[in-house]
PDB file of C-alpha atoms in Angstrom:
ATOM      1  CA  MET P   1     131.351  97.288 108.868  1.00 67.00           C
ATOM      2  CA  SER P   2     131.907 100.219 106.527  1.00 83.00           C
ATOM      3  CA  ARG P   3     134.721 102.332 105.153  1.00 85.00           C
ATOM      4  CA  GLN P   4     134.474 106.101 105.553  1.00 93.00           C
ATOM      5  CA  ILE P   5     135.769 108.391 102.821  1.00 93.00           C
ATOM      6  CA  ASP P   6     136.351 112.127 103.131  1.00 96.00           C
ATOM      7  CA  TYR P   7     136.979 114.212 100.013  1.00 97.00           C
ATOM      8  CA  ARG P   8     137.418 117.955  99.461  1.00 98.00           C
ATOM      9  CA  SER P   9     137.739 120.061  96.346  1.00 97.00           C
ATOM     10  CA  THR P  10     138.077 123.831  96.059  1.00 98.00           C
ATOM     11  CA  TYR P  11     137.005 126.048  93.179  1.00 98.00           C
ATOM     12  CA  PRO P  12     137.866 129.633  92.242  1.00 97.00           C
ATOM     13  CA  HIS P  13     134.131 130.168  91.606  1.00 97.00           C
ATOM     14  CA  THR P  14     131.356 130.952  94.075  1.00 97.00           C
ATOM     15  CA  ALA P  15     129.294 128.145  95.543  1.00 97.00           C
ATOM     16  CA  ASP P  16     126.255 129.487  93.663  1.00 96.00           C
ATOM     17  CA  GLU P  17     128.136 129.143  90.345  1.00 96.00           C
ATOM     18  CA  VAL P  18     129.462 125.677  91.174  1.00 97.00           C
ATOM     19  CA  TYR P  19     126.037 124.503  92.347  1.00 96.00           C
ATOM     20  CA  ALA P  20     124.321 125.802  89.198  1.00 96.00           C
ATOM     21  CA  THR P  21     126.857 123.851  87.149  1.00 96.00           C
ATOM     22  CA  MET P  22     126.705 120.644  89.200  1.00 97.00           C
ATOM     23  CA  VAL P  23     122.908 120.345  88.888  1.00 97.00           C
ATOM     24  CA  ASP P  24     122.689 121.403  85.212  1.00 97.00           C
ATOM     25  CA  PRO P  25     121.402 118.413  83.196  1.00 98.00           C
ATOM     26  CA  ASP P  26     123.667 119.274  80.225  1.00 97.00           C
ATOM     27  CA  TYR P  27     126.703 119.262  82.523  1.00 98.00           C
ATOM     28  CA  LEU P  28     125.616 115.973  84.133  1.00 98.00           C
ATOM     29  CA  ARG P  29     125.156 114.297  80.731  1.00 98.00           C
ATOM     30  CA  ALA P  30     128.541 115.558  79.504  1.00 98.00           C
ATOM     31  CA  ARG P  31     130.250 114.401  82.711  1.00 98.00           C
ATOM     32  CA  LEU P  32     128.660 110.967  82.436  1.00 97.00           C
ATOM     33  CA  GLU P  33     129.665 110.722  78.784  1.00 97.00           C
ATOM     34  CA  ARG P  34     133.282 111.486  79.685  1.00 96.00           C
ATOM     35  CA  ILE P  35     133.733 109.552  82.955  1.00 95.00           C
ATOM     36  CA  GLY P  36     130.538 107.598  83.628  1.00 94.00           C
ATOM     37  CA  GLY P  37     131.590 104.384  81.910  1.00 91.00           C
ATOM     38  CA  PRO P  38     129.553 102.127  79.639  1.00 91.00           C
ATOM     39  CA  ARG P  39     125.785 102.634  79.604  1.00 91.00           C
ATOM     40  CA  ALA P  40     126.078 105.752  81.805  1.00 95.00           C
ATOM     41  CA  SER P  41     123.039 108.021  81.734  1.00 97.00           C
ATOM     42  CA  LEU P  42     121.030 110.662  83.536  1.00 98.00           C
ATOM     43  CA  LEU P  43     117.913 108.735  84.548  1.00 98.00           C
ATOM     44  CA  GLU P  44     115.940 111.440  86.376  1.00 98.00           C
ATOM     45  CA  HIS P  45     116.393 115.143  87.025  1.00 98.00           C
ATOM     46  CA  SER P  46     114.450 117.922  88.724  1.00 97.00           C
ATOM     47  CA  ALA P  47     115.612 121.272  90.048  1.00 94.00           C
ATOM     48  CA  ASP P  48     114.046 124.452  91.366  1.00 89.00           C
ATOM     49  CA  VAL P  49     115.120 127.416  93.512  1.00 82.00           C
ATOM     50  CA  GLY P  50     115.151 125.296  96.670  1.00 91.00           C
ATOM     51  CA  GLY P  51     117.296 122.427  95.445  1.00 96.00           C
ATOM     52  CA  ALA P  52     117.744 119.572  93.029  1.00 98.00           C
ATOM     53  CA  ARG P  53     117.320 115.813  92.779  1.00 98.00           C
ATOM     54  CA  TYR P  54     118.743 113.518  90.163  1.00 98.00           C
ATOM     55  CA  ARG P  55     119.526 109.887  89.533  1.00 98.00           C
ATOM     56  CA  LEU P  56     122.583 108.757  87.594  1.00 98.00           C
ATOM     57  CA  ARG P  57     123.707 105.441  86.172  1.00 96.00           C
ATOM     58  CA  HIS P  58     127.427 104.604  85.974  1.00 93.00           C
ATOM     59  CA  GLY P  59     128.944 101.548  84.368  1.00 88.00           C
ATOM     60  CA  LEU P  60     132.187  99.699  85.053  1.00 81.00           C
ATOM     61  CA  ASP P  61     133.765  97.151  82.712  1.00 80.00           C
ATOM     62  CA  ALA P  62     134.777  93.979  84.530  1.00 76.00           C
ATOM     63  CA  LYS P  63     138.244  94.193  82.945  1.00 79.00           C
ATOM     64  CA  ASP P  64     138.828  97.520  84.727  1.00 76.00           C
ATOM     65  CA  LEU P  65     138.038  96.149  88.187  1.00 72.00           C
ATOM     66  CA  PRO P  66     140.680  94.949  90.660  1.00 70.00           C
ATOM     67  CA  SER P  67     140.833  91.151  90.944  1.00 76.00           C
ATOM     68  CA  VAL P  68     139.556  91.128  94.536  1.00 72.00           C
ATOM     69  CA  VAL P  69     136.389  92.900  93.367  1.00 72.00           C
ATOM     70  CA  ARG P  70     135.949  90.537  90.387  1.00 71.00           C
ATOM     71  CA  THR P  71     135.900  87.556  92.783  1.00 72.00           C
ATOM     72  CA  VAL P  72     132.686  88.899  94.311  1.00 71.00           C
ATOM     73  CA  LEU P  73     131.224  90.836  91.392  1.00 69.00           C
ATOM     74  CA  PRO P  74     131.929  88.952  88.191  1.00 66.00           C
ATOM     75  CA  GLY P  75     131.017  90.724  84.980  1.00 72.00           C
ATOM     76  CA  ASP P  76     130.292  94.361  84.243  1.00 77.00           C
ATOM     77  CA  ILE P  77     128.824  96.461  87.042  1.00 80.00           C
ATOM     78  CA  THR P  78     126.008  98.974  86.946  1.00 87.00           C
ATOM     79  CA  ILE P  79     125.893 101.597  89.699  1.00 89.00           C
ATOM     80  CA  GLU P  80     122.860 103.741  90.470  1.00 94.00           C
ATOM     81  CA  ARG P  81     123.492 107.005  92.288  1.00 96.00           C
ATOM     82  CA  ASN P  82     120.862 109.366  93.717  1.00 98.00           C
ATOM     83  CA  GLU P  83     121.799 112.900  94.755  1.00 98.00           C
ATOM     84  CA  ARG P  84     119.664 115.462  96.545  1.00 98.00           C
ATOM     85  CA  TRP P  85     120.736 119.065  97.114  1.00 98.00           C
ATOM     86  CA  THR P  86     119.071 121.725  99.257  1.00 98.00           C
ATOM     87  CA  ARG P  87     119.912 125.421  99.138  1.00 97.00           C
ATOM     88  CA  GLN P  88     120.488 126.702 102.674  1.00 97.00           C
ATOM     89  CA  ASP P  89     121.128 130.317 101.653  1.00 93.00           C
ATOM     90  CA  SER P  90     123.280 132.163  99.156  1.00 90.00           C
ATOM     91  CA  GLY P  91     126.644 130.444  98.965  1.00 96.00           C
ATOM     92  CA  ARG P  92     125.665 127.403 101.026  1.00 98.00           C
ATOM     93  CA  TYR P  93     124.201 124.058  99.917  1.00 98.00           C
ATOM     94  CA  LEU P  94     123.776 120.716 101.635  1.00 98.00           C
ATOM     95  CA  GLY P  95     123.435 117.432  99.808  1.00 98.00           C
ATOM     96  CA  GLU P  96     123.004 113.766 100.434  1.00 98.00           C
ATOM     97  CA  PHE P  97     123.445 110.765  98.222  1.00 97.00           C
ATOM     98  CA  ASP P  98     123.016 107.028  98.095  1.00 97.00           C
ATOM     99  CA  VAL P  99     124.619 104.518  95.776  1.00 94.00           C
ATOM    100  CA  ALA P 100     123.378 101.029  94.988  1.00 91.00           C
ATOM    101  CA  ILE P 101     124.848  98.239  92.906  1.00 84.00           C
ATOM    102  CA  PRO P 102     121.819  96.205  91.803  1.00 85.00           C
ATOM    103  CA  GLY P 103     122.369  92.508  92.408  1.00 79.00           C
ATOM    104  CA  ALA P 104     125.531  93.063  94.438  1.00 77.00           C
ATOM    105  CA  PRO P 105     126.277  93.163  98.173  1.00 82.00           C
ATOM    106  CA  GLY P 106     127.560  96.734  98.126  1.00 82.00           C
ATOM    107  CA  SER P 107     126.185 100.201  98.784  1.00 89.00           C
ATOM    108  CA  ALA P 108     127.250 103.661  99.863  1.00 93.00           C
ATOM    109  CA  ASP P 109     125.649 106.802 101.189  1.00 96.00           C
ATOM    110  CA  GLY P 110     126.767 110.081 102.586  1.00 97.00           C
ATOM    111  CA  ALA P 111     126.567 113.835 102.766  1.00 98.00           C
ATOM    112  CA  MET P 112     127.909 116.740 100.734  1.00 98.00           C
ATOM    113  CA  ARG P 113     128.444 120.382 101.546  1.00 98.00           C
ATOM    114  CA  LEU P 114     129.163 123.174  99.094  1.00 98.00           C
ATOM    115  CA  ARG P 115     129.987 126.563 100.584  1.00 98.00           C
ATOM    116  CA  ASP P 116     131.662 129.846  99.839  1.00 98.00           C
ATOM    117  CA  LEU P 117     135.096 130.286 101.393  1.00 98.00           C
ATOM    118  CA  PRO P 118     135.886 133.452 103.388  1.00 96.00           C
ATOM    119  CA  ASP P 119     138.744 134.483 101.071  1.00 94.00           C
ATOM    120  CA  GLY P 120     136.863 133.761  97.837  1.00 96.00           C
ATOM    121  CA  GLY P 121     136.022 130.686  95.850  1.00 97.00           C
ATOM    122  CA  SER P 122     134.201 127.713  97.259  1.00 98.00           C
ATOM    123  CA  GLU P 123     134.705 124.252  98.700  1.00 98.00           C
ATOM    124  CA  LEU P 124     132.903 120.992  98.093  1.00 98.00           C
ATOM    125  CA  SER P 125     133.258 118.408 100.842  1.00 98.00           C
ATOM    126  CA  VAL P 126     131.977 114.850 100.641  1.00 98.00           C
ATOM    127  CA  ARG P 127     131.764 112.235 103.374  1.00 97.00           C
ATOM    128  CA  ALA P 128     130.777 108.743 102.249  1.00 95.00           C
ATOM    129  CA  ASP P 129     130.292 105.402 103.955  1.00 94.00           C
ATOM    130  CA  VAL P 130     130.979 102.388 101.732  1.00 90.00           C
ATOM    131  CA  ARG P 131     129.619  98.992 102.772  1.00 88.00           C
ATOM    132  CA  ILE P 132     130.401  95.619 101.217  1.00 82.00           C
ATOM    133  CA  ALA P 133     128.564  92.753 102.898  1.00 81.00           C
ATOM    134  CA  VAL P 134     130.895  89.862 102.092  1.00 77.00           C
ATOM    135  CA  PRO P 135     132.277  87.694 104.896  1.00 73.00           C
ATOM    136  CA  LEU P 136     136.051  87.673 105.388  1.00 69.00           C
ATOM    137  CA  ILE P 137     137.048  89.885 102.444  1.00 70.00           C
ATOM    138  CA  GLY P 138     134.397  92.625 102.701  1.00 72.00           C
ATOM    139  CA  GLY P 139     136.806  95.000 104.468  1.00 76.00           C
ATOM    140  CA  LYS P 140     139.469  94.547 101.801  1.00 77.00           C
ATOM    141  CA  ILE P 141     136.916  95.191  99.042  1.00 74.00           C
ATOM    142  CA  GLU P 142     135.652  98.274 100.908  1.00 79.00           C
ATOM    143  CA  GLY P 143     139.207  99.627 100.827  1.00 78.00           C
ATOM    144  CA  VAL P 144     139.516  99.032  97.092  1.00 76.00           C
ATOM    145  CA  VAL P 145     136.074 100.529  96.425  1.00 77.00           C
ATOM    146  CA  GLY P 146     136.971 103.491  98.646  1.00 80.00           C
ATOM    147  CA  GLU P 147     140.026 104.175  96.476  1.00 83.00           C
ATOM    148  CA  GLN P 148     137.844 103.939  93.359  1.00 82.00           C
ATOM    149  CA  VAL P 149     135.339 106.395  94.866  1.00 86.00           C
ATOM    150  CA  GLN P 150     138.163 108.840  95.700  1.00 90.00           C
ATOM    151  CA  GLY P 151     139.338 108.570  92.087  1.00 89.00           C
ATOM    152  CA  LEU P 152     135.843 109.165  90.739  1.00 91.00           C
ATOM    153  CA  LEU P 153     135.340 112.227  92.957  1.00 94.00           C
ATOM    154  CA  ALA P 154     138.689 113.631  91.793  1.00 95.00           C
ATOM    155  CA  ALA P 155     137.764 113.015  88.133  1.00 96.00           C
ATOM    156  CA  GLU P 156     134.396 114.704  88.648  1.00 97.00           C
ATOM    157  CA  ALA P 157     136.069 117.695  90.322  1.00 97.00           C
ATOM    158  CA  ALA P 158     138.560 117.980  87.437  1.00 97.00           C
ATOM    159  CA  PHE P 159     135.692 117.834  84.937  1.00 98.00           C
ATOM    160  CA  THR P 160     133.827 120.537  86.892  1.00 97.00           C
ATOM    161  CA  HIS P 161     136.915 122.780  86.880  1.00 96.00           C
ATOM    162  CA  GLU P 162     137.251 122.284  83.135  1.00 97.00           C
ATOM    163  CA  TRP P 163     133.538 122.928  82.509  1.00 97.00           C
ATOM    164  CA  LEU P 164     133.543 126.131  84.577  1.00 96.00           C
ATOM    165  CA  ALA P 165     136.706 127.396  82.875  1.00 94.00           C
ATOM    166  CA  GLU P 166     135.228 126.716  79.442  1.00 91.00           C
ATOM    167  CA  LYS P 167     131.976 128.508  80.335  1.00 84.00           C
ATOM    168  CA  ALA P 168     133.949 131.538  81.621  1.00 79.00           C
ATOM    169  CA  ARG P 169     135.533 132.090  78.188  1.00 76.00           C
TER     170      ARG P 169
END
């Protein structure tokens, strides 16, 4: 089984501006430093006019995890996240991602879309499927992890808003 997550964030900036920010290695490093957790880092990065690919590492302290998650994943957790973006045309980008937790029975993957809105600004939408392969309590853990993913996406969106506002000054 899996838990599906849908997330949306809007920006007062064009999709081209938001995309350029989201795939900038300096932005990614700063975002990871602020909200990526212990041992967070940008592991790989490449970008050109057609798109971008990068691999991120996030860290979670065991003390910050809900108790139901600690029963299955004792100790600190390392999360590896791969993102791939493709430019469709001006103002429209499609992305996909996968997330792995080495040594743990959990994973996620999904799709992203960044597009200009008709009345100005842009919208980022994310659809993710979270899977935790643990008998009996896997569904409960998927729910908890889903809430954590929603929180992370919201924190990343807030950081992106802040970064874009700072760059506009």
